[in-house]
Short mmCIF file of C-alpha atoms and ligand atoms in Angstrom, two decimals:
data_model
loop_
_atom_site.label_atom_id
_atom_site.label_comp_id
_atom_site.label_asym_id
_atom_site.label_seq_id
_atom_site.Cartn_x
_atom_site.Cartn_y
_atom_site.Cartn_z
CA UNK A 1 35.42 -7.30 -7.12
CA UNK A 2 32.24 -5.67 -5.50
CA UNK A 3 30.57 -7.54 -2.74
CA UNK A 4 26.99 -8.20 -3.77
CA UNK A 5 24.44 -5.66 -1.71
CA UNK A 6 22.68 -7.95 0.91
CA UNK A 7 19.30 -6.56 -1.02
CA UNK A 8 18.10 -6.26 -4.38
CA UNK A 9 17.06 -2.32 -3.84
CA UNK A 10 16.61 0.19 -5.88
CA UNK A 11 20.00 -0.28 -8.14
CA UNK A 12 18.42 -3.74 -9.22
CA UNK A 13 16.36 -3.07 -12.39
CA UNK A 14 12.57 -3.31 -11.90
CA UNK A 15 10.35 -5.49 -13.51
CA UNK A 16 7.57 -3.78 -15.62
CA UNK A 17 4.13 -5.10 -15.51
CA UNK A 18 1.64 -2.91 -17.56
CA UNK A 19 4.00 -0.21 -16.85
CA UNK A 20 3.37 -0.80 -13.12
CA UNK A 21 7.25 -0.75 -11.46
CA UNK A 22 8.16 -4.13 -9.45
CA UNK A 23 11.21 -4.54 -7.63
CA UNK A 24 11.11 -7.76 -6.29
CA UNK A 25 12.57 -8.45 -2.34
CA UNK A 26 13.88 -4.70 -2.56
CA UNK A 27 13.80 -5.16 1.46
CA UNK A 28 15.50 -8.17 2.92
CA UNK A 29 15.04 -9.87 6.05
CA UNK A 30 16.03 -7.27 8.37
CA UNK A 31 14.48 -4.39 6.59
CA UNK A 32 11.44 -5.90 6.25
CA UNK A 33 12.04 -6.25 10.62
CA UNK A 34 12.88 -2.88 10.79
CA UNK A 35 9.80 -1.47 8.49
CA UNK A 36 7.65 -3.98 10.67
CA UNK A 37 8.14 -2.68 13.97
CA UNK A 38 8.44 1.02 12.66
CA UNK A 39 4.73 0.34 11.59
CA UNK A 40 3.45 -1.47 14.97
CA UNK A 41 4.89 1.96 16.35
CA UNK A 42 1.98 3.54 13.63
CA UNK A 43 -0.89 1.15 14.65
CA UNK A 44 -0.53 1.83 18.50
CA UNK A 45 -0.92 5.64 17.63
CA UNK A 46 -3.41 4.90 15.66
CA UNK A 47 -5.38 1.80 15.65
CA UNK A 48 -6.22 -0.09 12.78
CA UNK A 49 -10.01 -0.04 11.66
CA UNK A 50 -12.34 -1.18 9.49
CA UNK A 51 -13.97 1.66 7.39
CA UNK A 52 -17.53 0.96 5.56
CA UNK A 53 -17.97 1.23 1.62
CA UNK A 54 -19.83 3.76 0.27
CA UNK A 55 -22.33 0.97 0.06
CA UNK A 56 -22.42 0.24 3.92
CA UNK A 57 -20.54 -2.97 4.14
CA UNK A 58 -17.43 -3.01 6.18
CA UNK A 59 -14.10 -3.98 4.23
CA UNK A 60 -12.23 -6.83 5.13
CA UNK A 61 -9.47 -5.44 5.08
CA UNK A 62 -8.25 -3.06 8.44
CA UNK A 63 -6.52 -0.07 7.79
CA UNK A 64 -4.98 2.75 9.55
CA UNK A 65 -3.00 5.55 8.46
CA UNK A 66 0.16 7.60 8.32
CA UNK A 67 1.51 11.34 7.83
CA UNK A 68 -0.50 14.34 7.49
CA UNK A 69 -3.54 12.74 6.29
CA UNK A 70 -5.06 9.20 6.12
CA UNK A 71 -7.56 7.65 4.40
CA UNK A 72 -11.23 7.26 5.03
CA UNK A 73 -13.85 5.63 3.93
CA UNK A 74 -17.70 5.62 5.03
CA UNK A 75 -20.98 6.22 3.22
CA UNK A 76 -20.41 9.74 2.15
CA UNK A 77 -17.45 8.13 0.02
CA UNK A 78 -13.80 7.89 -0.33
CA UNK A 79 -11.50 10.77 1.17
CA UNK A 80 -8.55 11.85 2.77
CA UNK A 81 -9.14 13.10 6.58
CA UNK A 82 -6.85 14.90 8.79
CA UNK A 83 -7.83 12.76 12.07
CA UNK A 84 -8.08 9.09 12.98
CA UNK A 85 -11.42 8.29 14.21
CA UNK A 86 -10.64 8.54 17.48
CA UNK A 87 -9.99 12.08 16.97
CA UNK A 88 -6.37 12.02 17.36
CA UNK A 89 -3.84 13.37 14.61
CA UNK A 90 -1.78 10.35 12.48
CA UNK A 91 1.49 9.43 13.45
CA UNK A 92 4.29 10.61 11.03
CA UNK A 93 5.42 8.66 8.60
CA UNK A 94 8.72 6.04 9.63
CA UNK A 95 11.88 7.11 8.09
CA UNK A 96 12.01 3.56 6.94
CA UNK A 97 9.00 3.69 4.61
CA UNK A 98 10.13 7.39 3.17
CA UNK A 99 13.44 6.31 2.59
CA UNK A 100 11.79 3.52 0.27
CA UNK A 101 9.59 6.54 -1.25
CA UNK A 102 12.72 8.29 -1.91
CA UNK A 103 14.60 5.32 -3.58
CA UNK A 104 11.78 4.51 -6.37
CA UNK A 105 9.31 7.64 -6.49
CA UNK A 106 11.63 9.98 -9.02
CA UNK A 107 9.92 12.77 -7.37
CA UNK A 108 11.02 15.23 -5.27
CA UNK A 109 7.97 15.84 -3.31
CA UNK A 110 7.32 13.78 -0.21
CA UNK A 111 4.13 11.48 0.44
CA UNK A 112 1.56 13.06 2.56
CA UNK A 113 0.00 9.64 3.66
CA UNK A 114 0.99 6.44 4.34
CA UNK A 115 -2.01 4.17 4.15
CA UNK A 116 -1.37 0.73 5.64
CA UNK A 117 -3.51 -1.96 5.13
CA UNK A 118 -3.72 -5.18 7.05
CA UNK A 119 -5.13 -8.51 5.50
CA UNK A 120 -5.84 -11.45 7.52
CA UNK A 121 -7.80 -14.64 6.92
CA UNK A 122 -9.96 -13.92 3.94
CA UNK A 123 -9.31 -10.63 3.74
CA UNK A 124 -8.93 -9.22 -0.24
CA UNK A 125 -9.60 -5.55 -2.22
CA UNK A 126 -11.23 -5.43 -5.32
CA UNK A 127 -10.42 -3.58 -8.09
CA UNK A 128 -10.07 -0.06 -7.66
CA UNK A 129 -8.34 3.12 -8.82
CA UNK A 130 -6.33 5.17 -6.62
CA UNK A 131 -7.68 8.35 -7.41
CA UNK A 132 -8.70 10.76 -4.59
CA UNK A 133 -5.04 12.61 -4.80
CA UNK A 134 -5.26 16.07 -6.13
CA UNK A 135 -1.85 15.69 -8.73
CA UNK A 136 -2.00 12.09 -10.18
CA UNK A 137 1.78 13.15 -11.92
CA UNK A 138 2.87 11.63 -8.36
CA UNK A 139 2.93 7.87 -7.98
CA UNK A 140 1.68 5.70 -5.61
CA UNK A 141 4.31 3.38 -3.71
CA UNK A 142 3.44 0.25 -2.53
CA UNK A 143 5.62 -2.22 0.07
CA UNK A 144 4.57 -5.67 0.67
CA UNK A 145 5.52 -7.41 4.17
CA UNK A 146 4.59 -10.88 5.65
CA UNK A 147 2.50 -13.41 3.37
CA UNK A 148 2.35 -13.46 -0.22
CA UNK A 149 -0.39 -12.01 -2.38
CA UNK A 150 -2.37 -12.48 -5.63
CA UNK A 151 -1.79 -9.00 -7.06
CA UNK A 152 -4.14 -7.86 -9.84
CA UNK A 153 -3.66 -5.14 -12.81
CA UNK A 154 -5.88 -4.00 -15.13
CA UNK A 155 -6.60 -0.86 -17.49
CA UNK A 156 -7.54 2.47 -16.77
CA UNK A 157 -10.92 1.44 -17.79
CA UNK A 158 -13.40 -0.50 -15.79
CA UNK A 159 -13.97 -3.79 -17.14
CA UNK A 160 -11.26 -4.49 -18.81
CA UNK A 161 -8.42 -7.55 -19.40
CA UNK A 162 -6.97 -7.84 -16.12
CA UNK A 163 -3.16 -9.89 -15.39
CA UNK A 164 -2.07 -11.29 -12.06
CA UNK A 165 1.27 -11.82 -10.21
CA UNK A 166 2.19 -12.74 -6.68
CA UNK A 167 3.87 -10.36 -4.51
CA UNK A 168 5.98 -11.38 -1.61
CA UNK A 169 7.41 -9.61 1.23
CA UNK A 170 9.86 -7.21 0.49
CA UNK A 171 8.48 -6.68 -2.75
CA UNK A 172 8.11 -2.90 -3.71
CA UNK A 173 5.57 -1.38 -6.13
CA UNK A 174 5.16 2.05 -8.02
CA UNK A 175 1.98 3.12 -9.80
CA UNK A 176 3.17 5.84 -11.82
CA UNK A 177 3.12 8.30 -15.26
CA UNK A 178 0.95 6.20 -17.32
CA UNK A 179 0.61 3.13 -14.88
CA UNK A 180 -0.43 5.84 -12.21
CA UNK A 181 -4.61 5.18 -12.79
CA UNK A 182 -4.74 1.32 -13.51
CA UNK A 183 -7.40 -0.62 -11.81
CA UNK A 184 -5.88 -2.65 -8.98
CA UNK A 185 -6.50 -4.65 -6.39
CA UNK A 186 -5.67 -7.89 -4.22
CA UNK A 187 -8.31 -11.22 -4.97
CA UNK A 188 -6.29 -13.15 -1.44
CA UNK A 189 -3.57 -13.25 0.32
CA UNK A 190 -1.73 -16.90 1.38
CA UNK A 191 -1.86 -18.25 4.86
CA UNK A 192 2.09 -19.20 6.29
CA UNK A 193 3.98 -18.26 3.00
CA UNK A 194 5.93 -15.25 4.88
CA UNK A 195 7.59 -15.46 9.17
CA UNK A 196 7.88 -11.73 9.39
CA UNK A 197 4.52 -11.59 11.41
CA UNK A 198 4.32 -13.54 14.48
CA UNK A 199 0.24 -14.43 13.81
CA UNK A 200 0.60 -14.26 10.01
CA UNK A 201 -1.09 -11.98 7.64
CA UNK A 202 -0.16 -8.97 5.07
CA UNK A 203 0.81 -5.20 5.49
CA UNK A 204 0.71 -3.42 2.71
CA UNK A 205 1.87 0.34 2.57
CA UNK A 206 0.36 2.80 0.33
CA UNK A 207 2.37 6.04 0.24
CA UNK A 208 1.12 8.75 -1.52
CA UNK A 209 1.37 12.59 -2.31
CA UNK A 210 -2.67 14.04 -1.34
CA UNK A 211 -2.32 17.23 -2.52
C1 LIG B 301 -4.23 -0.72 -2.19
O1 LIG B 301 -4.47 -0.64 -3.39
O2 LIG B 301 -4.54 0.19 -1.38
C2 LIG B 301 -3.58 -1.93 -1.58
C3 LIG B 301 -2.88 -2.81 -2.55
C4 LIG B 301 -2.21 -3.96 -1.86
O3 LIG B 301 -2.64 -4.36 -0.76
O4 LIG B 301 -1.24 -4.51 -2.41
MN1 LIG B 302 -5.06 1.17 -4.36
#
């Protein structure tokens, strides 16, 4: 008989939601430690921030980035930039996150940013698309680690019917072929649902191909 793997991974089948991939806990405990620290390594290269909508109010949620570009957002709009603020280049991406990229993507290409996104207290994202990538036949691939989330889907369109589901740490995402422009976003996150992080809160990891 074959043991059973300590984690659901990638040979577990997904769960489908609006054609939006879920593999449930495809991390367990200790690879959800390893990812962890791999990405405190990220956040004291580059500190996490707070960027501004286009509209001039500051998200709640702090971000940094990733690989050869990260993600930036200020008044002149939504982009990918080559530097962190502070001037300095991004960190490479950890092995640990592109080995999850290379599990569920079913591309061959490699993600050219890793946004990571951390949500504490009320922190939330409204509905967006992810949609300044040049080739939107690559997916987006999303990890979840420390508390639980309210996750929302919608349609391509804005505006319309919209269906929710928790994600928990571990959890792994993919936004792709006809899933790949849903609206998404995260309406909260719940306070001492996960241990992974010492003073609580979410990361979530957005890896994606820019170009
Ligand atoms: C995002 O869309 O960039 C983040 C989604 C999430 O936090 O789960
Ligand atoms: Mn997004």
């Amino acid at each position: 008989m074959t043991k059973m793997p300590a984690r659901a991974g990638a040979g577990a089948a997904p769960l489908s939601i609006r054609g939006v991939m879920l593999w449930k806990r495809f991390l367990d405990r200790p690879g959800q430690e390893a990812l962890r620290d791999a990405i405190r390594g990220v956040v004291a290269a580059a500190p996490l921030f707070s960027p501004e909508t286009r509209w001039g109010r500051k998200m709640s949620v702090r971000m940094t980035s990733a690989g050869r570009f990260g993600w930036y957002s200020d008044r002149r709009g939504y982009r990918y930039v080559d530097k962190h603020p502070a001037g300095t280049d991004w960190p490479p991406i950890p092995p640990e996150a592109l080995s999850i990229w290379d599990a569920v993507s079913g591309v061959d290409r490699q993600p050219e940013c890793c946004l990571v996104n951390f949500y504490t207290g009320t922190a939330k994202m409204g509905l967006h698309q992810d949609k300044d990538e040049a080739d939107f036949d690559m997916p987006v691939v999303s990890v979840s680690l420390g508390d639980d989330a309210l996750f929302r889907v919608g349609t391509e369109e804005r505006g319309g019917t919209t269906e929710s589901l928790w994600l928990a740490s571990g959890d792994v995402l993919v936004l792709g072929g006809a899933a790949r422009l849903l609206h998404h976003g995260v309406d909260r996150v719940k306070p001492g649902t996960s241990t992974l992080l010492k003073d609580g809160g979410r990361i979530n990891l957005t890896m994606r191909v820019v170009t």
